[in-house]
Short mmCIF file of C-alpha atoms in Angstrom, two decimals:
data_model
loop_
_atom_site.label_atom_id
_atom_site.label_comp_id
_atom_site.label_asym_id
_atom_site.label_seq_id
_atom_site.Cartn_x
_atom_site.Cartn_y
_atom_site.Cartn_z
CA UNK A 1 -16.16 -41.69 22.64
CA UNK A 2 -18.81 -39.75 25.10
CA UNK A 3 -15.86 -38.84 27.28
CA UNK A 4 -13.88 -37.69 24.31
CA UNK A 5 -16.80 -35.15 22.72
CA UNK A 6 -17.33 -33.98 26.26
CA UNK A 7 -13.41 -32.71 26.55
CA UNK A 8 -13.56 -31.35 23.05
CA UNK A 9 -16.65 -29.17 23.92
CA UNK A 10 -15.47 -28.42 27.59
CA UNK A 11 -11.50 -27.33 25.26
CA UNK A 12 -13.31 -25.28 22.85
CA UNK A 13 -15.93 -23.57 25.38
CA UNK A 14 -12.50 -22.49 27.26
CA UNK A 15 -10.85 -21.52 24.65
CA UNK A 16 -13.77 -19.13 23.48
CA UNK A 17 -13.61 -17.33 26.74
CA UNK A 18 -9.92 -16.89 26.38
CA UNK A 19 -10.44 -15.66 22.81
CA UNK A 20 -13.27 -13.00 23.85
CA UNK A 21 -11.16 -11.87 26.67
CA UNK A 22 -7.23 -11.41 24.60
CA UNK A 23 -9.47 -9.74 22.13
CA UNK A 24 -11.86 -7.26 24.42
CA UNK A 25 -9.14 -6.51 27.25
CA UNK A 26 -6.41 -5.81 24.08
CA UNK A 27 -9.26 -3.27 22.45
CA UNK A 28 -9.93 -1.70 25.49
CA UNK A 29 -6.35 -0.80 26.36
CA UNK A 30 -5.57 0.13 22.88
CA UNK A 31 -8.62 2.44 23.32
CA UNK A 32 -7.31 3.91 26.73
CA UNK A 33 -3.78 4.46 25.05
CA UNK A 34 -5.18 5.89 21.69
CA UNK A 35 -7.21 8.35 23.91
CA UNK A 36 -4.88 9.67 26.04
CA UNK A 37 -2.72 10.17 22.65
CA UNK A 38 -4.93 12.29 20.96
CA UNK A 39 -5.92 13.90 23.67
CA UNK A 40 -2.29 15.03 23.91
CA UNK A 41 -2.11 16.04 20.39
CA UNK A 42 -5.27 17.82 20.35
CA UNK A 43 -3.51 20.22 23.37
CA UNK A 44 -0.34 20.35 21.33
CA UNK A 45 -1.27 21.16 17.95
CA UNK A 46 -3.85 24.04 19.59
CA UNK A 47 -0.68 25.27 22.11
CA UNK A 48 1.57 25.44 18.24
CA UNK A 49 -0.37 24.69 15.34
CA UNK A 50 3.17 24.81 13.12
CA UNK A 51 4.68 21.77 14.42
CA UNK A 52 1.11 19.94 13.49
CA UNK A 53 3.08 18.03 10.02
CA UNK A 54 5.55 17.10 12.77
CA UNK A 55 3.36 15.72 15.49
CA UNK A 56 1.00 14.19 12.96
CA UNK A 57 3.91 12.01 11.86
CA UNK A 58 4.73 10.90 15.33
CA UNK A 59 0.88 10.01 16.31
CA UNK A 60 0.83 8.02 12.93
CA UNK A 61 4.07 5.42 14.55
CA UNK A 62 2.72 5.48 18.02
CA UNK A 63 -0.84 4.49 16.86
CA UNK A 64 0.72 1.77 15.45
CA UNK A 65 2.84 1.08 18.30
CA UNK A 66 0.40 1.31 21.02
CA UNK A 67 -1.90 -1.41 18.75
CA UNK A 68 0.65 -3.79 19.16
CA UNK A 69 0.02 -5.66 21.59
CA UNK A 70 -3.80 -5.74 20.45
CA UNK A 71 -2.74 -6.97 17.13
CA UNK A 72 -0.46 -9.45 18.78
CA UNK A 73 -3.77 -10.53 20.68
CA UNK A 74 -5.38 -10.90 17.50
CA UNK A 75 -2.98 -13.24 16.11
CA UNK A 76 -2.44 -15.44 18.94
CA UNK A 77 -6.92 -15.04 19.08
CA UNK A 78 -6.89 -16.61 15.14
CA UNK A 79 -4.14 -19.31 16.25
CA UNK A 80 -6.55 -20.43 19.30
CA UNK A 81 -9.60 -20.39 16.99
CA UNK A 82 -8.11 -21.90 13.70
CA UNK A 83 -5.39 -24.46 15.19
CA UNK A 84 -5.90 -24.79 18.30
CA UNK A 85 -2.70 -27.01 19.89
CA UNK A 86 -4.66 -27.56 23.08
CA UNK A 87 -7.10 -29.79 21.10
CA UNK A 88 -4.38 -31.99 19.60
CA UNK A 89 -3.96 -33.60 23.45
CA UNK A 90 -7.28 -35.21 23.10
CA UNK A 91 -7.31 -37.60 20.58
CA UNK B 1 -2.52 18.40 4.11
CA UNK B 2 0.59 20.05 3.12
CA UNK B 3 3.54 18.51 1.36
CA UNK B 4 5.79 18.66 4.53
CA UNK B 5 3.25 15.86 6.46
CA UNK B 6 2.84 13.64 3.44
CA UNK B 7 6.53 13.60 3.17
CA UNK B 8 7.01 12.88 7.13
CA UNK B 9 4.48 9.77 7.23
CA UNK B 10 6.04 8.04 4.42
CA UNK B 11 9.88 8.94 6.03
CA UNK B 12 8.52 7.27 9.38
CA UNK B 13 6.88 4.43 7.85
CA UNK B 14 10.11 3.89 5.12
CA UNK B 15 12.13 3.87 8.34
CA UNK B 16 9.74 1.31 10.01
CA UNK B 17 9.50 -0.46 7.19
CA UNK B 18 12.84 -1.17 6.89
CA UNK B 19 13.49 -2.19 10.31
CA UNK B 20 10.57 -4.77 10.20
CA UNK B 21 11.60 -6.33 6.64
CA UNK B 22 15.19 -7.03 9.25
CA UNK B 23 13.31 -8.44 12.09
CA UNK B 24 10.84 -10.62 9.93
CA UNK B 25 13.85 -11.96 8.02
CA UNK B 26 15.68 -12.95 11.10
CA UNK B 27 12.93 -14.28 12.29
CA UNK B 28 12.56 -16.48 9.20
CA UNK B 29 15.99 -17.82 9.11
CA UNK B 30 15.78 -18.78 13.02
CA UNK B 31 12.73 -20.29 11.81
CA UNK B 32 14.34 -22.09 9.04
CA UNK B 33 16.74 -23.65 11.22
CA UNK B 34 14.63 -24.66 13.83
CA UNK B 35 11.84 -25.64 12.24
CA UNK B 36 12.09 -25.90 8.54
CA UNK B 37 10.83 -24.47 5.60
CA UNK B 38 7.31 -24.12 5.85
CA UNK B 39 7.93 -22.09 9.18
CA UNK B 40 10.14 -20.15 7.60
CA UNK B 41 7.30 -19.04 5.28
CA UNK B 42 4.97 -19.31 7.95
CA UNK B 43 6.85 -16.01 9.81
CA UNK B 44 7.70 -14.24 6.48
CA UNK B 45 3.54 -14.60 5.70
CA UNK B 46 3.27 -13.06 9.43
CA UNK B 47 5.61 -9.85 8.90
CA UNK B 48 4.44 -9.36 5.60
CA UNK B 49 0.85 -9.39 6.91
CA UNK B 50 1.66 -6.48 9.39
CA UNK B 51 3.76 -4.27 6.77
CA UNK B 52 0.80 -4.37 3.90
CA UNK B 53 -1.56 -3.10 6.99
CA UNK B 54 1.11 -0.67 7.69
CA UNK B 55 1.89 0.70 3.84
CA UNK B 56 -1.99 0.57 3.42
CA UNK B 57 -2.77 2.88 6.74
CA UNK B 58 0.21 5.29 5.43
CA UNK B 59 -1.63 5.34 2.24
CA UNK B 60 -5.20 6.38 4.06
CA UNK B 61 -3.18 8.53 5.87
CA UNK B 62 -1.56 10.81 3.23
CA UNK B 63 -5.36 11.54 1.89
CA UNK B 64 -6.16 14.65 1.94
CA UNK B 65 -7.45 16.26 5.14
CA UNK B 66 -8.85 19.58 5.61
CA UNK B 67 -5.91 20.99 7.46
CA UNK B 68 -7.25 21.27 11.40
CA UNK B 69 -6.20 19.08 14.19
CA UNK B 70 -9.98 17.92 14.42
CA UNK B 71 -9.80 17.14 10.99
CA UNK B 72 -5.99 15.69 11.02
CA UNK B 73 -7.34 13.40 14.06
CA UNK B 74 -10.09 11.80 12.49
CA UNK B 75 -8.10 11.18 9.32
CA UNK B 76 -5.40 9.25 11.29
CA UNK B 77 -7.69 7.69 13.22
CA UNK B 78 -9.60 6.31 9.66
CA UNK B 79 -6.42 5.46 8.32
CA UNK B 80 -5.49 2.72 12.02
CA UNK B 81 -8.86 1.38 11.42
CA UNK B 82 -8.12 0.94 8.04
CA UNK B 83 -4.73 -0.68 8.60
CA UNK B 84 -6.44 -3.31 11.90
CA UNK B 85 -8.79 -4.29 9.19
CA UNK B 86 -6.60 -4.83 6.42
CA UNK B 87 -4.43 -7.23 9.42
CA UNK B 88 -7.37 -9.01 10.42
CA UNK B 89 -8.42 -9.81 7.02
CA UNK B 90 -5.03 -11.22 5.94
CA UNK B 91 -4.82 -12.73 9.29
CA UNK B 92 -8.22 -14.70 8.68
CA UNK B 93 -7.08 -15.29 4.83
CA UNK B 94 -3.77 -16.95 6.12
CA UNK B 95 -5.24 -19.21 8.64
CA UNK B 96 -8.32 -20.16 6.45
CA UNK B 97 -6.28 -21.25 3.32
CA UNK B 98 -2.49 -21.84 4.17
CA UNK B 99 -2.25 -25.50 4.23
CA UNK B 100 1.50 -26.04 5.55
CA UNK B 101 0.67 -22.97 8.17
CA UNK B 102 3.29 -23.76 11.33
CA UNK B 103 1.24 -20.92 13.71
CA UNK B 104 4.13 -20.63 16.25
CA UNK B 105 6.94 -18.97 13.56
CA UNK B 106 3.45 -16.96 12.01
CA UNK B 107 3.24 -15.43 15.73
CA UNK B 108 6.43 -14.53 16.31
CA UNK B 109 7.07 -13.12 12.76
CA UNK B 110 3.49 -10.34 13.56
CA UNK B 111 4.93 -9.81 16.70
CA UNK B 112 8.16 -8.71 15.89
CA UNK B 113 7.36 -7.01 12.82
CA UNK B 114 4.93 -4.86 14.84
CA UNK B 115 7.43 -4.28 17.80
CA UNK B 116 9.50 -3.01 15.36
CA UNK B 117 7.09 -0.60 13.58
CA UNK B 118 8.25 1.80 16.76
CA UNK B 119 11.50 2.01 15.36
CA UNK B 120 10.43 4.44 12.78
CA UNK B 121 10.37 6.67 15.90
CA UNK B 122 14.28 6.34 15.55
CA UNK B 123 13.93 9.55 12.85
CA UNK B 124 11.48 11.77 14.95
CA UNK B 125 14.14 13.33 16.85
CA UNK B 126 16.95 14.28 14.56
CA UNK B 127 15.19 14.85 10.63
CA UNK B 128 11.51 15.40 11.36
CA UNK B 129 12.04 18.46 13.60
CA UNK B 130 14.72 20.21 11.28
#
């Protein structure tokens, strides 16, 4: 029974670190990639200002393409905290 | 924001849209097969989760802005927070209160439906710039 608490608390206390780090290394990249984006569009839309509807289309899909992998990382982050399959081993 | 921008988000996200209804229903039936039905609903709940976020960032998106790239920017940068909030919250919803949740087929179904968000990109090159 002591043995059995211990591996459930030493499980979850892992699985917390792995959950802080999917989540904070998948925000930071998403932040590097969203930066350099905008950054890009900013020196576009100032270089021709009429292709701005064109460009602000484009940023909308890669926004949402350069998030996926954080959102992925959120999913998998829920999974690990809600129903976690590494617990079901100790019983 | 003019007409012409309002009219190019919703073409891209249509597009998208359309690609990741195909995905998350393959996804589904692969599920179905392998795992049965509650899978199968598991990875529809996760596509769908990613295409509300998506239809309510286009939404934020299409507000009006007041016409400068600053301006532009900030709105579409609102409108991604809006739509990572509106995933996490369905996200948290799902695994709080779906009993017969299989997480595997949930997983798969996000991830695909959000890989396939970049096929929208399929119209930049041939409609958008006409």
């Amino acid at each position: 029974m002591g043995n059995t608490v211990q591996y459930l608390a030493l499980v979850q206390s892992y699985t917390i670190i792995g959950i802080s780090l999917i989540i904070g290394l998948g925000a930071v990249a998403a932040c590097i990639g969203i930066s350099l984006m905008c950054c890009s569009f900013l020196n576009g839309a100032s270089r021709q200002p009429e292709l701005i509807p064109t460009l602000q289309g484009k940023v909308f899909l890669l926004m949402g393409l350069i998030d996926a992998p954080f959102i992925i990382g959120v999913g998998l982050a829920m999974m690990f905290a809600f129903a976690n399959p590494l617990l079901a081993v100790i019983k | 924001m003019n007409n012409v921008a309002k009219i190019t988000i919703s073409r891209d996200f249509i597009k998208a849209a359309r690609w990741q209804i195909i995905i998350t229903v393959l996804i589904s039936g692969v599920s179905l097969m392998v795992a049965g039905m509650d899978a199968a609903v598991s990875a529809i709940v996760g596509g769908t989760t990613v295409i509300v976020g998506g239809f309510a960032g286009m939404m934020m998106a299409r507000r009006p802005n007041g016409g400068t790239p600053g301006t532009i920017l900030f709105s579409l940068l609102k409108a991604e927070v809006f739509r990572l909030l509106v995933i996490a919250v369905l996200l948290l919803m799902i695994f709080k209160y779906f009993r017969g949740l299989v997480p595997l087929p949930l997983i798969g179904g996000l991830a695909g439906s959000v890989l396939a968000a970049g096929a929208g990109l399929r119209t930049v090159n041939n409609k958008n710039d006409e």
